[in-house]
XYZ file of C-alpha atoms in Angstrom:
657
model
C 101.959 -133.604 139.219
C 101.658 -134.741 135.891
C 99.135 -133.194 133.455
C 96.293 -134.396 131.675
C 96.146 -132.218 128.531
C 92.806 -132.589 126.647
C 92.024 -129.111 125.058
C 88.632 -129.616 125.680
C 89.326 -129.830 129.725
C 91.122 -126.598 129.688
C 88.798 -124.798 127.101
C 91.850 -122.716 125.616
C 91.190 -120.100 123.216
C 94.079 -119.614 120.952
C 94.192 -116.701 118.438
C 96.074 -114.460 116.636
C 96.108 -110.505 117.537
C 95.106 -108.380 114.342
C 94.975 -105.220 116.538
C 97.886 -103.036 115.239
C 97.977 -100.861 118.393
C 98.827 -102.042 122.005
C 96.055 -101.962 124.749
C 96.217 -99.469 127.260
C 97.751 -100.209 130.652
C 99.274 -98.041 133.488
C 100.237 -100.141 136.074
C 104.186 -101.247 136.110
C 103.060 -104.505 137.577
C 100.357 -105.570 135.080
C 100.689 -108.993 133.549
C 101.562 -108.812 129.732
C 98.439 -107.956 127.569
C 97.863 -110.019 124.499
C 99.542 -107.411 121.763
C 102.519 -107.225 124.093
C 102.699 -111.163 123.767
C 102.524 -111.157 119.783
C 105.216 -108.486 120.014
C 107.139 -110.836 122.021
C 106.653 -113.913 119.429
C 107.277 -111.650 116.834
C 110.600 -110.205 117.981
C 112.018 -113.689 119.279
C 111.140 -115.622 115.819
C 112.224 -112.627 113.589
C 115.562 -112.462 115.458
C 115.931 -116.434 114.996
C 114.517 -117.065 111.764
C 114.597 -119.652 109.839
C 115.469 -121.568 113.291
C 112.612 -123.549 115.225
C 112.010 -121.367 118.725
C 109.769 -123.362 121.220
C 108.295 -120.998 124.149
C 108.471 -122.680 127.293
C 107.578 -119.242 129.574
C 106.989 -115.560 128.419
C 106.310 -113.311 131.782
C 106.604 -109.924 132.771
C 110.045 -108.935 133.796
C 109.178 -106.439 136.330
C 110.680 -102.734 136.575
C 113.462 -102.498 139.652
C 111.573 -101.803 142.630
C 112.712 -98.547 143.027
C 111.306 -97.519 140.164
C 107.604 -99.021 141.124
C 108.010 -97.525 144.467
C 108.616 -94.185 142.465
C 105.974 -94.578 140.217
C 103.574 -95.389 142.795
C 104.260 -92.456 145.115
C 104.147 -89.889 141.680
C 100.921 -87.952 140.923
C 101.120 -88.178 137.055
C 102.107 -91.783 137.219
C 104.670 -92.212 134.252
C 104.854 -95.266 132.231
C 107.993 -97.467 132.772
C 109.510 -99.538 130.411
C 107.652 -102.526 129.732
C 110.225 -105.623 129.335
C 109.684 -109.475 128.981
C 111.497 -112.525 130.215
C 111.428 -115.200 127.796
C 112.675 -118.841 128.360
C 112.950 -121.007 124.948
C 114.482 -123.706 123.112
C 116.374 -123.345 120.023
C 118.503 -125.854 118.537
C 117.963 -128.186 121.688
C 119.337 -125.147 123.890
C 117.730 -123.418 126.578
C 117.955 -119.686 126.169
C 117.006 -116.826 128.413
C 116.051 -113.847 126.553
C 115.346 -110.312 127.698
C 112.810 -108.552 125.145
C 112.551 -104.819 125.505
C 108.912 -103.968 124.220
C 109.292 -100.148 124.060
C 112.045 -100.330 121.680
C 110.969 -103.543 120.141
C 114.542 -105.460 120.316
C 116.443 -108.118 122.302
C 118.335 -106.468 125.284
C 120.066 -109.997 126.184
C 120.463 -113.573 125.359
C 121.921 -116.281 127.625
C 122.062 -119.892 126.823
C 121.854 -121.792 130.063
C 124.057 -124.845 129.958
C 123.221 -125.942 133.798
C 121.269 -128.671 135.102
C 117.748 -128.439 134.881
C 115.571 -127.337 131.832
C 112.450 -125.200 131.339
C 108.819 -125.650 132.487
C 107.211 -128.502 129.996
C 104.670 -127.269 127.271
C 100.992 -128.262 127.071
C 101.903 -129.202 123.479
C 104.328 -131.274 123.923
C 102.768 -133.327 126.495
C 99.841 -133.928 124.707
C 102.146 -135.259 121.755
C 104.202 -137.573 124.322
C 100.848 -138.673 125.432
C 99.916 -139.805 122.291
C 103.053 -141.867 121.071
C 101.883 -144.852 122.933
C 98.446 -145.390 121.128
C 100.405 -145.991 117.987
C 103.306 -147.797 119.292
C 103.163 -151.582 118.247
C 104.610 -153.353 121.517
C 102.192 -150.816 123.775
C 99.257 -151.823 121.593
C 100.413 -155.863 121.932
C 100.870 -155.061 125.942
C 97.095 -153.789 125.803
C 95.857 -157.041 123.730
C 98.012 -158.994 126.283
C 95.704 -157.358 129.426
C 92.702 -157.851 127.233
C 91.924 -154.208 127.158
C 90.671 -151.849 124.789
C 92.912 -149.578 122.976
C 90.270 -147.131 122.470
C 89.313 -146.731 126.040
C 93.282 -146.163 126.944
C 94.189 -142.494 127.796
C 98.115 -141.633 128.875
C 99.662 -138.869 130.312
C 103.620 -137.829 130.962
C 105.634 -137.423 134.397
C 108.465 -135.443 135.031
C 111.468 -137.936 135.948
C 113.344 -135.871 138.300
C 117.176 -136.561 139.359
C 118.828 -139.489 141.088
C 122.162 -138.756 141.807
C 123.821 -138.835 138.298
C 126.801 -136.848 137.950
C 126.834 -136.115 134.318
C 124.340 -133.641 133.034
C 121.341 -135.406 131.381
C 121.336 -134.250 127.671
C 117.945 -135.262 127.004
C 114.659 -133.818 127.814
C 112.561 -136.842 129.481
C 109.148 -137.734 130.452
C 107.937 -141.409 131.594
C 104.526 -141.955 130.299
C 101.945 -143.788 132.265
C 98.526 -144.844 131.008
C 95.036 -145.497 132.427
C 91.339 -147.259 131.214
C 88.245 -145.423 131.013
C 85.802 -148.079 130.012
C 82.831 -146.963 131.739
C 84.116 -143.980 133.789
C 85.799 -140.767 133.123
C 87.850 -141.408 136.833
C 90.780 -142.298 134.837
C 93.060 -142.272 137.948
C 91.501 -144.597 139.652
C 92.074 -147.473 136.829
C 95.773 -147.306 135.965
C 97.567 -149.617 133.686
C 100.514 -150.626 136.023
C 103.611 -152.393 135.065
C 104.170 -150.474 131.817
C 106.984 -147.972 131.722
C 107.266 -145.976 128.446
C 110.123 -143.149 128.023
C 109.893 -140.617 125.830
C 112.616 -137.918 124.583
C 110.727 -134.651 124.318
C 112.824 -132.797 121.945
C 113.155 -135.720 119.591
C 109.415 -136.689 120.355
C 110.179 -140.334 120.452
C 109.867 -143.444 122.726
C 113.300 -144.078 123.715
C 112.986 -147.098 125.920
C 109.513 -149.567 126.623
C 109.551 -151.757 129.324
C 106.453 -154.081 130.201
C 107.471 -155.854 133.388
C 104.436 -157.339 134.968
C 100.431 -157.601 134.808
C 98.262 -156.202 137.787
C 94.271 -156.265 137.703
C 92.990 -153.048 136.889
C 90.735 -151.317 139.343
C 87.056 -151.850 138.058
C 85.107 -148.805 137.156
C 82.477 -149.337 139.253
C 82.129 -146.818 141.965
C 84.515 -144.546 140.582
C 82.061 -142.232 138.911
C 81.836 -138.453 140.294
C 79.606 -137.062 137.385
C 76.742 -138.798 137.946
C 73.406 -136.946 138.395
C 72.138 -138.983 141.507
C 72.890 -137.885 144.889
C 73.443 -139.947 148.154
C 70.115 -139.835 149.992
C 70.473 -137.354 152.941
C 68.748 -137.833 156.375
C 67.522 -134.414 156.022
C 68.111 -132.340 152.556
C 69.509 -128.841 152.969
C 67.863 -125.704 151.174
C 69.556 -123.713 148.679
C 71.621 -120.582 149.688
C 72.284 -117.458 147.593
C 74.319 -114.591 148.094
C 72.834 -111.551 147.262
C 74.400 -107.859 147.011
C 71.373 -105.541 145.889
C 73.544 -102.664 145.751
C 76.282 -104.579 144.007
C 80.123 -105.373 145.020
C 81.368 -102.791 147.091
C 84.997 -103.072 145.641
C 86.054 -101.651 142.290
C 88.474 -103.390 139.730
C 89.825 -100.973 137.074
C 91.470 -101.738 134.036
C 95.077 -102.537 135.318
C 93.634 -105.010 137.922
C 93.984 -102.659 141.089
C 91.443 -103.721 143.680
C 89.784 -101.189 146.343
C 88.214 -102.314 148.763
C 87.705 -100.772 152.311
C 90.533 -99.630 153.572
C 92.404 -102.211 151.441
C 94.363 -101.370 147.921
C 96.070 -103.930 146.041
C 97.201 -105.346 142.381
C 96.122 -108.478 140.813
C 98.301 -110.299 137.934
C 98.654 -113.428 136.675
C 101.705 -115.455 135.652
C 102.310 -118.605 133.270
C 104.366 -119.964 136.138
C 103.207 -118.502 139.502
C 99.728 -118.416 139.009
C 97.830 -115.411 140.863
C 100.292 -112.541 141.854
C 99.411 -110.282 144.600
C 101.401 -107.052 144.500
C 101.542 -103.515 146.281
C 98.861 -104.335 148.964
C 98.575 -101.232 151.477
C 95.950 -100.316 153.700
C 94.510 -96.774 154.619
C 95.216 -95.994 158.198
C 92.201 -93.473 159.420
C 94.541 -91.906 162.224
C 97.361 -90.828 159.650
C 95.338 -90.476 156.453
C 97.565 -92.573 154.642
C 97.978 -95.290 152.611
C 100.452 -97.810 154.104
C 102.643 -100.390 152.679
C 102.225 -104.138 153.519
C 103.008 -106.433 150.923
C 105.173 -105.563 147.822
C 104.664 -108.836 146.059
C 103.166 -112.026 147.143
C 102.845 -115.593 145.458
C 103.216 -119.453 144.974
C 107.319 -120.096 144.476
C 106.845 -123.818 144.110
C 104.326 -126.550 145.087
C 106.625 -129.937 145.997
C 104.961 -133.016 146.022
C 106.927 -136.406 146.511
C 105.350 -139.700 146.620
C 106.493 -142.347 148.779
C 106.221 -145.548 146.284
C 109.524 -146.963 145.904
C 108.485 -149.321 143.038
C 109.891 -149.209 139.159
C 107.094 -147.406 137.823
C 106.628 -144.928 140.969
C 109.739 -144.131 142.439
C 110.481 -140.995 140.319
C 107.131 -139.437 140.705
C 108.394 -136.249 143.252
C 106.820 -133.313 141.292
C 107.434 -129.901 141.386
C 104.189 -128.260 140.080
C 105.130 -124.787 139.453
C 108.745 -125.077 137.932
C 107.928 -128.366 136.113
C 104.543 -127.646 134.819
C 103.558 -124.046 135.629
C 100.553 -123.386 138.403
C 99.352 -120.837 136.329
C 99.716 -122.846 133.255
C 97.237 -125.307 134.906
C 94.807 -122.838 136.118
C 91.002 -123.268 134.893
C 88.210 -121.386 134.066
C 86.433 -120.626 137.208
C 82.733 -120.977 137.104
C 80.258 -118.741 138.266
C 77.913 -119.759 141.248
C 79.997 -122.703 141.781
C 83.901 -122.221 142.020
C 82.710 -118.398 142.865
C 79.734 -116.869 144.393
C 77.213 -115.012 142.559
C 78.543 -111.585 143.444
C 82.305 -112.582 141.980
C 83.917 -110.286 139.511
C 86.557 -112.242 137.111
C 90.041 -111.623 135.718
C 91.249 -112.985 132.487
C 94.845 -114.576 132.010
C 97.030 -114.654 128.835
C 99.747 -116.945 128.135
C 102.206 -118.011 124.908
C 101.827 -121.685 123.414
C 104.790 -123.660 122.592
C 104.679 -122.220 119.039
C 104.349 -118.718 120.201
C 100.711 -118.267 119.536
C 99.105 -116.048 122.410
C 96.151 -117.916 124.199
C 93.515 -116.665 126.463
C 92.588 -118.147 129.890
C 89.002 -116.838 130.660
C 88.088 -116.140 134.246
C 90.868 -117.568 135.535
C 90.900 -115.219 138.616
C 88.062 -114.209 140.864
C 87.029 -111.473 143.499
C 84.192 -111.358 145.491
C 83.238 -110.519 148.946
C 82.461 -113.483 151.557
C 80.459 -113.296 154.613
C 79.653 -116.645 156.163
C 77.999 -115.418 159.743
C 81.529 -114.873 161.330
C 81.825 -112.385 163.993
C 84.759 -110.024 163.325
C 84.571 -108.803 167.015
C 81.985 -108.723 169.830
C 81.563 -108.066 173.766
C 78.225 -108.511 175.990
C 78.882 -106.368 179.259
C 76.940 -107.661 182.555
C 79.201 -106.168 185.305
C 77.482 -102.684 185.466
C 74.539 -102.684 187.292
C 71.088 -102.835 185.717
C 72.516 -102.637 182.275
C 73.394 -105.336 179.523
C 75.572 -103.926 176.721
C 76.270 -105.698 173.821
C 77.727 -104.808 170.874
C 78.455 -107.303 167.764
C 80.436 -106.803 164.026
C 80.094 -109.390 161.267
C 83.250 -110.516 159.696
C 83.099 -109.687 156.023
C 86.280 -109.921 154.022
C 87.278 -109.880 150.087
C 88.376 -113.025 148.600
C 91.136 -113.389 145.453
C 90.624 -116.986 143.962
C 92.359 -119.047 141.409
C 92.146 -122.491 140.937
C 95.119 -124.788 139.085
C 94.192 -128.480 137.998
C 97.461 -130.201 137.607
C 96.848 -133.646 136.759
C 94.697 -135.309 139.165
C 94.370 -132.680 142.203
C 92.840 -129.406 142.324
C 94.530 -126.386 144.127
C 91.985 -123.680 145.434
C 94.553 -120.919 146.269
C 92.896 -117.763 148.104
C 94.186 -114.518 149.346
C 91.538 -113.275 151.775
C 91.710 -109.577 152.777
C 90.382 -108.474 156.012
C 88.680 -105.492 157.560
C 91.068 -105.718 160.470
C 94.111 -105.853 158.553
C 95.117 -109.444 157.961
C 95.750 -111.169 154.821
C 94.794 -115.017 155.281
C 96.068 -117.225 152.461
C 94.489 -120.603 152.270
C 95.070 -123.395 149.914
C 92.328 -126.135 149.485
C 93.917 -129.476 148.125
C 90.621 -131.638 146.179
C 90.463 -133.678 143.267
C 91.504 -137.234 142.680
C 94.213 -139.186 144.167
C 97.126 -141.044 142.516
C 96.400 -144.684 143.227
C 98.222 -147.517 142.117
C 97.192 -150.829 140.780
C 97.016 -153.662 143.396
C 96.729 -157.602 143.412
C 95.293 -156.573 147.177
C 91.038 -156.942 147.260
C 91.462 -156.573 151.440
C 93.585 -155.405 153.673
C 94.043 -158.582 155.505
C 96.147 -159.917 152.512
C 99.095 -157.575 152.836
C 101.827 -158.815 154.259
C 104.421 -156.318 152.641
C 104.940 -152.441 152.784
C 102.910 -151.186 150.126
C 103.643 -147.133 150.350
C 99.755 -146.649 150.455
C 96.383 -147.210 151.980
C 94.187 -149.919 150.355
C 90.900 -147.746 149.584
C 89.068 -150.056 147.487
C 89.366 -153.460 145.731
C 93.010 -153.326 143.591
C 93.451 -150.074 144.892
C 96.195 -148.339 146.799
C 96.129 -144.616 147.612
C 99.953 -143.697 147.474
C 101.637 -141.843 150.346
C 102.714 -138.206 149.770
C 103.630 -134.938 150.727
C 102.069 -131.641 149.322
C 104.370 -128.570 150.268
C 103.615 -124.771 148.852
C 106.493 -121.977 149.236
C 104.982 -118.892 149.031
C 107.050 -116.000 148.138
C 106.245 -112.759 150.515
C 107.973 -109.519 149.950
C 106.663 -107.758 153.178
C 107.454 -104.199 152.780
C 105.705 -103.306 156.508
C 105.118 -99.264 156.260
C 108.377 -99.215 154.084
C 110.556 -101.562 152.478
C 113.505 -101.042 155.307
C 112.438 -104.135 157.791
C 113.959 -106.469 160.029
C 113.038 -110.165 161.243
C 111.934 -110.776 164.962
C 111.681 -113.943 167.044
C 109.200 -113.312 169.813
C 110.465 -116.642 171.957
C 108.101 -117.484 174.908
C 109.960 -118.462 177.496
C 109.351 -120.424 181.266
C 110.357 -118.585 183.805
C 110.241 -120.394 187.238
C 109.135 -118.138 190.367
C 112.103 -117.637 192.633
C 112.350 -115.773 196.129
C 108.699 -116.564 196.741
C 107.167 -113.427 195.094
C 104.478 -115.170 194.312
C 101.945 -117.948 195.397
C 102.962 -119.166 191.612
C 105.281 -121.439 190.500
C 106.116 -120.266 187.028
C 104.954 -118.014 184.362
C 105.816 -117.492 180.856
C 107.180 -114.227 179.394
C 108.494 -112.928 175.668
C 112.481 -112.923 175.018
C 112.933 -111.270 171.419
C 115.713 -111.849 169.266
C 116.090 -109.775 165.893
C 117.831 -111.897 162.837
C 120.896 -110.441 161.976
C 122.026 -112.950 159.040
C 119.975 -115.418 156.982
C 121.001 -118.375 159.481
C 119.408 -116.673 162.217
C 116.051 -116.417 160.702
C 115.823 -120.174 159.757
C 112.775 -121.640 161.593
C 111.654 -125.467 161.488
C 108.231 -125.212 163.291
C 107.546 -128.019 165.606
C 111.056 -128.501 166.443
C 112.064 -128.304 170.080
C 112.426 -124.869 170.296
C 109.066 -124.026 171.967
C 106.709 -121.311 171.688
C 107.421 -118.686 168.791
C 106.124 -115.440 167.343
C 107.489 -114.614 164.187
C 106.978 -110.831 163.104
C 108.679 -108.632 160.297
C 108.904 -105.558 161.825
C 110.086 -101.571 160.569
C 112.670 -100.884 163.106
C 112.545 -97.476 161.978
C 109.055 -96.769 163.222
C 107.402 -96.941 166.322
C 103.675 -96.658 167.693
C 102.951 -93.761 170.155
C 103.416 -95.960 172.927
C 106.724 -96.931 171.730
C 106.537 -100.555 170.099
C 108.068 -101.534 166.748
C 105.363 -101.779 163.996
C 105.027 -105.166 162.757
C 103.257 -107.848 160.616
C 103.473 -111.525 162.296
C 103.339 -114.584 160.438
C 100.401 -116.899 161.751
C 100.927 -120.712 160.688
C 97.880 -122.497 160.036
C 97.331 -126.112 161.178
C 99.922 -127.897 159.115
C 103.215 -126.116 159.259
C 104.605 -129.617 157.634
C 108.199 -130.577 157.635
C 109.898 -133.109 154.979
C 110.267 -136.534 156.586
C 112.910 -137.439 153.758
C 116.355 -137.756 154.498
C 118.326 -134.743 153.965
C 120.640 -136.638 151.467
C 117.888 -138.223 149.384
C 117.569 -136.624 145.958
C 114.233 -135.412 145.591
C 114.967 -133.697 149.441
C 117.957 -132.523 147.760
C 115.998 -130.795 144.753
C 113.358 -129.685 147.084
C 116.078 -128.574 150.151
C 114.043 -125.089 150.404
C 111.104 -127.092 152.553
C 113.638 -128.320 155.369
C 112.818 -124.880 156.986
C 109.071 -123.576 157.216
C 110.715 -120.039 157.362
C 113.615 -118.477 155.503
C 114.191 -114.739 155.315
C 116.472 -113.337 152.311
C 117.704 -110.020 151.462
C 115.711 -108.703 148.449
C 116.869 -109.576 145.052
C 114.757 -109.520 142.081
C 116.396 -112.595 140.344
C 115.535 -114.759 143.506
C 111.682 -115.567 142.840
C 111.593 -119.615 142.361
C 112.689 -121.792 145.658
C 113.025 -124.855 143.543
C 115.300 -122.809 140.806
C 114.404 -121.180 137.538
C 115.168 -124.709 135.556
C 113.326 -126.901 138.158
C 112.851 -130.171 135.299
C 115.546 -132.639 135.835
C 117.505 -130.027 138.271
C 120.038 -131.033 140.616
C 118.819 -128.837 143.419
C 121.891 -126.532 142.722
C 119.892 -123.214 142.394
C 117.563 -123.257 145.055
C 116.436 -121.140 147.959
C 118.310 -123.446 150.283
C 121.710 -122.794 148.362
C 121.344 -118.829 147.787
C 120.483 -118.490 151.848
C 124.289 -120.526 152.369
C 125.697 -117.171 151.426
C 124.610 -116.022 154.989
C 123.401 -112.467 154.026
C 122.810 -109.697 156.101
C 118.708 -109.152 156.658
C 118.882 -106.712 159.561
C 116.966 -103.283 159.013
C 116.808 -103.586 154.837
C 114.533 -104.618 152.273
C 113.357 -108.257 153.031
C 111.679 -111.638 151.620
C 109.796 -113.941 153.942
C 109.302 -117.603 152.460
C 107.179 -119.354 154.112
C 106.443 -123.230 153.308
C 103.313 -125.174 154.969
C 101.653 -128.656 153.987
C 100.211 -131.806 154.536
C 101.485 -135.314 154.772
C 98.951 -137.109 153.007
C 98.098 -140.376 154.053
C 94.536 -141.740 151.705
C 91.785 -142.550 153.349
C 88.604 -144.120 152.070
C 86.791 -140.977 152.317
C 88.956 -139.599 149.469
C 87.729 -142.085 147.125
C 86.792 -141.601 144.325
C 87.010 -137.537 144.524
C 88.389 -136.126 147.651
C 86.660 -133.835 149.856
C 88.532 -130.455 150.220
C 91.487 -130.274 152.424
C 92.352 -126.727 153.780
C 95.462 -125.343 154.848
C 97.443 -122.140 154.844
C 98.560 -119.246 156.701
C 97.909 -115.400 158.019
C 99.486 -112.189 157.738
C 98.478 -110.089 160.854
C 99.058 -106.754 161.921
C 101.297 -106.392 165.307
C 101.481 -103.202 166.725
C 100.988 -101.535 163.158
C 97.951 -99.566 164.129
C 97.296 -97.370 167.374
C 94.006 -99.361 168.190
C 91.735 -101.651 166.543
C 91.335 -100.636 162.960
C 87.740 -101.602 162.927
C 86.226 -99.564 165.524
């Protein structure tokens, strides 16, 4: 989705680093430090002086996996080489640069000539948003609608791709505008009928169309900032979370977290946002930490809208690849976004001109107890005795909130004492609505591509697909993917009074095509397990972790040959398994803006590589088909979905006894 960038909204802090020495770091997967980001800027700018360099993405070019695993197993933890991947635009060409921070040099510089462009920057979107406000034809259109120009705000939208054979030579956004005048909820007051095309590299308006006039929805009822609360039949008392002895987890300077039997690393990235790495759990029976997840993060968020009108058809967003899921992260507020017992982590990024920026409190970590039960039993079968045992469920949550335009995504990793990792995405914020002539449902005699949620206000049908990159290393990096098919069997030969039963038929995927799964299809009940075939429990079961889908393992409804679906082809299957490849991180491709879908997970997987008993990556896509409802107006209650990674014969017994 598009971004509405107001500096005061994001409360960014831009500053130059004047320190002459780097900050201390030990962890090889730690995000680039402030000093390192400044190094990157200086190295790249000096190499291309006097050319103008615009920075679109800077992130850690993590060491090879084998080096990291060797570092992890060593006792002295020697410093590994620090490198950065830098994506820039220089002289209207896209450069992919690898910078060696140890030698203060550029290792490689590749000019990208394929389809697609890098992430949009905050600054160029802000500049594009401001262009219409001084553009005479637009000012005339606003006067024609009898609106006040000072109450108008605009924002740019990525335009996608719709079958053009030749590569677009221009980076483009289309700008739409909104009307405040009595509300801060701009998204509920769109100014319809106007399409403004902006060339980003030249920062000029290339095309302007004022097609029709549609009533702007009224401001009344759209405010969500007011202090007045709805009268309730019974007021709730406040709830406070207190840990008198302080948190039970530790967070070191390298952002390694230790809690209970869990140990893992947390990092921030401009594109992925929050990254969880090297998650392992202590096995008391074996007296050692055992690996579970080498690296997990949001790879892409695909949000196609179903409105086919001129001002809407191109709204098929890739929130990570076009806008940056991490770049859209916001400062978390103590006692509101996160409870009182939370600790916070800052994030650092580079702005368009190379200036380092700080995102304070972008990730929070806290212990959660919500009255849930971890396990319990009441035994009544022993004569004369009542035996009862209950253990409360306390878990550790790592959270980030990304505000991508109108939507706020709350992403949680929840680590449980039982060994499970539960991943949840909460959707809240504001609907994207289209202004309409209709004030009542009975007036509608055409397909309006949405729900009438208020007078003159149509909430557009749309999807949210979240694709996670999950590099599971289940007790080692040589793993396999097993499908446990639950099959119904008929009772034969009258061996039982029963007529049927079900059993498990296991199938180990040999190649990538064997592992593609579209949940909810006619294949029947299924368990999906990543196993270590080289290790077994004492009773002979393969050690594994099971993927448990949440309540909405949604599959796309668009046709395979529709252009948005070609670009988002990685959503066709909920599950993909690929051999580990350091370069295969972004399901929608490295250069997603105006991409043609020719460098995606769906394309890589066509090689049908072997995935048995090797280092593999599990990709999981889930989401929702969102049919807007009146309860989503003017601000949407949080809707949550997700999945769980659960130990399956990983331990010898229940690990929380």
